Amino acid sequence: MRNDALTEEECDRYAKDGYLLIKEMLSREEVELLGKAAREDRILDQHSYAKADGEGGTVRLSLWNHPTDTIYGMVARSNALVSCAEQILEGEVYHYHSKMIMKDPLVGGAWAWHQDYGYWYQNGVLFPLLTSAWIAVDRATRENGCLQVIRGSHHLGRIDHVLKGEQAGADQGRVDQILTRLELVHVEMEPGDILFFHANLLHRSDQNKSDKPRWSMICCYNAARNDPYMESHHPRYTPLVKVPDSAILQAGLKRFQETEEEAAAWLQPEADHSVASLERRD
Ligand SMILES: O=C(O)CCC(=O)C(=O)O
């Protein structure tokens, strides 16, 4: 695991572009273990759910609110990742949730243009002081539906979101205009690369029409000083206990166990009020 602090130049680039790609942040051994644990994890699979993508496909993901002592939890709590999030958000952070995006060969669905803060705003989060670490578990390419971002779009502020299929997406007319002024970037990544991105950065991805999987794990952090003013399906401020980076390899293939404590960590998709409130608005 790369564990040096972000340089001033990297922090400036994040502030200007709304994202920062760190190559080979997880070592090959770490990301291989993570991928193997995830693909063999029956509990992760059983808790996965699908949402229509509005383009005839479905996206599949598993989402949990609290990091456990599995390998996923160790990645999310690792000193290296949390320290980057702290540098980016300029202070203490807590774990807002993590998810595994299971974009399978030939069937993996698309994600519509959106800002994460388009949803999280609905959860009583007052400032867009959140960052996501998008971890490439598999190689992500144009062919298998890598992440696409609009460089600098976090400067636009929050855009209205409407329901597309079962996903909330940013107002397309506005996105079309934005694309005439800002650059669209396909973020191709190797396993172990990590993309940190701002909660207001517009992003999307295509369906996976290739024969290669494109799984990714996303760890989302909120600034501790940005504690939501109301309860929602994602946690309010909960102290995050960091672990040394070596804990990732030590956790080895540790997967989710269906203990009561861990069962409670999962998001119940029906409790996703941010989408429900968009449904009502439509
Ligand atoms: O991984 C992807 O393709 C997009 C995922 C995403 O945008 C999200 O989970 O908010």
PDB file of N, CA, C and O and ligand atoms in Angstrom, residues 61 99 101 103 111 114 116 119 134 145-147 197 203-205 214 216 218, ligand 1:
ATOM      1  N   LEU A  61     -25.007  -4.271  -6.925  1.00  0.00           N
ATOM      2  CA  LEU A  61     -24.054  -3.822  -5.904  1.00  0.00           C
ATOM      3  C   LEU A  61     -24.445  -4.345  -4.538  1.00  0.00           C
ATOM      4  O   LEU A  61     -25.579  -4.768  -4.318  1.00  0.00           O
ATOM      5  N   LYS A  99     -19.181   0.208  -0.692  1.00  0.00           N
ATOM      6  CA  LYS A  99     -19.976  -0.680  -1.550  1.00  0.00           C
ATOM      7  C   LYS A  99     -19.082  -1.417  -2.524  1.00  0.00           C
ATOM      8  O   LYS A  99     -17.965  -0.965  -2.819  1.00  0.00           O
ATOM      9  N   ILE A 101     -19.251  -2.643  -6.332  1.00  0.00           N
ATOM     10  CA  ILE A 101     -20.005  -2.550  -7.584  1.00  0.00           C
ATOM     11  C   ILE A 101     -19.604  -3.769  -8.411  1.00  0.00           C
ATOM     12  O   ILE A 101     -18.437  -3.925  -8.777  1.00  0.00           O
ATOM     13  N   LYS A 103     -19.862  -5.225 -11.578  1.00  0.00           N
ATOM     14  CA  LYS A 103     -20.208  -5.045 -12.991  1.00  0.00           C
ATOM     15  C   LYS A 103     -19.708  -6.267 -13.753  1.00  0.00           C
ATOM     16  O   LYS A 103     -18.535  -6.357 -14.134  1.00  0.00           O
ATOM     17  N   TRP A 111     -24.306   3.317 -15.268  1.00  0.00           N
ATOM     18  CA  TRP A 111     -24.666   4.314 -14.252  1.00  0.00           C
ATOM     19  C   TRP A 111     -24.875   5.629 -14.979  1.00  0.00           C
ATOM     20  O   TRP A 111     -24.043   6.042 -15.778  1.00  0.00           O
ATOM     21  N   HIS A 114     -24.380  11.417 -12.570  1.00  0.00           N
ATOM     22  CA  HIS A 114     -24.898  11.887 -11.273  1.00  0.00           C
ATOM     23  C   HIS A 114     -23.770  12.451 -10.427  1.00  0.00           C
ATOM     24  O   HIS A 114     -22.590  12.235 -10.721  1.00  0.00           O
ATOM     25  N   ASP A 116     -22.756  12.272  -6.352  1.00  0.00           N
ATOM     26  CA  ASP A 116     -23.142  11.545  -5.148  1.00  0.00           C
ATOM     27  C   ASP A 116     -23.872  12.465  -4.169  1.00  0.00           C
ATOM     28  O   ASP A 116     -24.802  12.054  -3.479  1.00  0.00           O
ATOM     29  N   TYR A 119     -27.609  12.649  -4.123  1.00  0.00           N
ATOM     30  CA  TYR A 119     -28.372  11.753  -3.223  1.00  0.00           C
ATOM     31  C   TYR A 119     -28.159  12.158  -1.764  1.00  0.00           C
ATOM     32  O   TYR A 119     -29.093  12.186  -0.975  1.00  0.00           O
ATOM     33  N   TRP A 134     -12.537   5.272  -5.067  1.00  0.00           N
ATOM     34  CA  TRP A 134     -13.019   4.245  -6.027  1.00  0.00           C
ATOM     35  C   TRP A 134     -11.828   3.340  -6.319  1.00  0.00           C
ATOM     36  O   TRP A 134     -10.843   3.763  -6.937  1.00  0.00           O
ATOM     37  N   GLY A 145     -16.562  -0.716 -19.286  1.00  0.00           N
ATOM     38  CA  GLY A 145     -17.376   0.288 -18.584  1.00  0.00           C
ATOM     39  C   GLY A 145     -16.662   0.982 -17.450  1.00  0.00           C
ATOM     40  O   GLY A 145     -17.169   1.043 -16.319  1.00  0.00           O
ATOM     41  N   CYS A 146     -15.486   1.533 -17.749  1.00  0.00           N
ATOM     42  CA  CYS A 146     -14.746   2.270 -16.705  1.00  0.00           C
ATOM     43  C   CYS A 146     -15.525   3.517 -16.284  1.00  0.00           C
ATOM     44  O   CYS A 146     -16.476   3.935 -16.955  1.00  0.00           O
ATOM     45  N   LEU A 147     -15.104   4.094 -15.191  1.00  0.00           N
ATOM     46  CA  LEU A 147     -15.741   5.310 -14.717  1.00  0.00           C
ATOM     47  C   LEU A 147     -15.425   6.458 -15.691  1.00  0.00           C
ATOM     48  O   LEU A 147     -14.324   6.540 -16.224  1.00  0.00           O
ATOM     49  N   PHE A 197     -12.587  11.060  -5.432  1.00  0.00           N
ATOM     50  CA  PHE A 197     -13.343  12.103  -6.133  1.00  0.00           C
ATOM     51  C   PHE A 197     -14.348  12.800  -5.224  1.00  0.00           C
ATOM     52  O   PHE A 197     -14.869  12.244  -4.268  1.00  0.00           O
ATOM     53  N   HIS A 203     -20.269  11.975 -12.589  1.00  0.00           N
ATOM     54  CA  HIS A 203     -19.646  10.744 -13.080  1.00  0.00           C
ATOM     55  C   HIS A 203     -20.704   9.767 -13.560  1.00  0.00           C
ATOM     56  O   HIS A 203     -21.873   9.877 -13.177  1.00  0.00           O
ATOM     57  N   ARG A 204     -20.296   8.834 -14.387  1.00  0.00           N
ATOM     58  CA  ARG A 204     -21.197   7.826 -14.944  1.00  0.00           C
ATOM     59  C   ARG A 204     -20.344   6.650 -15.397  1.00  0.00           C
ATOM     60  O   ARG A 204     -19.107   6.725 -15.336  1.00  0.00           O
ATOM     61  N   SER A 205     -20.988   5.572 -15.872  1.00  0.00           N
ATOM     62  CA  SER A 205     -20.222   4.531 -16.565  1.00  0.00           C
ATOM     63  C   SER A 205     -21.157   3.778 -17.502  1.00  0.00           C
ATOM     64  O   SER A 205     -22.376   3.743 -17.287  1.00  0.00           O
ATOM     65  N   ARG A 214     -15.821  -6.094 -14.270  1.00  0.00           N
ATOM     66  CA  ARG A 214     -15.299  -4.781 -13.833  1.00  0.00           C
ATOM     67  C   ARG A 214     -15.872  -4.504 -12.457  1.00  0.00           C
ATOM     68  O   ARG A 214     -16.836  -3.769 -12.293  1.00  0.00           O
ATOM     69  N   SER A 216     -15.521  -3.053  -8.608  1.00  0.00           N
ATOM     70  CA  SER A 216     -14.787  -1.990  -7.906  1.00  0.00           C
ATOM     71  C   SER A 216     -15.375  -1.863  -6.515  1.00  0.00           C
ATOM     72  O   SER A 216     -16.548  -2.181  -6.297  1.00  0.00           O
ATOM     73  N   ILE A 218     -15.967   0.922  -3.459  1.00  0.00           N
ATOM     74  CA  ILE A 218     -15.947   2.370  -3.222  1.00  0.00           C
ATOM     75  C   ILE A 218     -16.112   2.623  -1.729  1.00  0.00           C
ATOM     76  O   ILE A 218     -17.077   2.138  -1.112  1.00  0.00           O
TER      77      ILE A 218
HETATM   78  O1  LIG B   1     -18.673   2.199 -10.525  1.00  0.00           O
HETATM   79  C1  LIG B   1     -19.425   2.764 -11.329  1.00  0.00           C
HETATM   80  O2  LIG B   1     -19.492   2.453 -12.495  1.00  0.00           O
HETATM   81  C2  LIG B   1     -20.273   3.912 -10.864  1.00  0.00           C
HETATM   82  C3  LIG B   1     -20.655   3.781  -9.439  1.00  0.00           C
HETATM   83  C4  LIG B   1     -21.257   5.027  -8.915  1.00  0.00           C
HETATM   84  O3  LIG B   1     -21.295   6.017  -9.584  1.00  0.00           O
HETATM   85  C5  LIG B   1     -21.807   5.098  -7.582  1.00  0.00           C
HETATM   86  O4  LIG B   1     -21.822   4.091  -6.870  1.00  0.00           O
HETATM   87  O5  LIG B   1     -22.247   6.197  -7.191  1.00  0.00           O
END
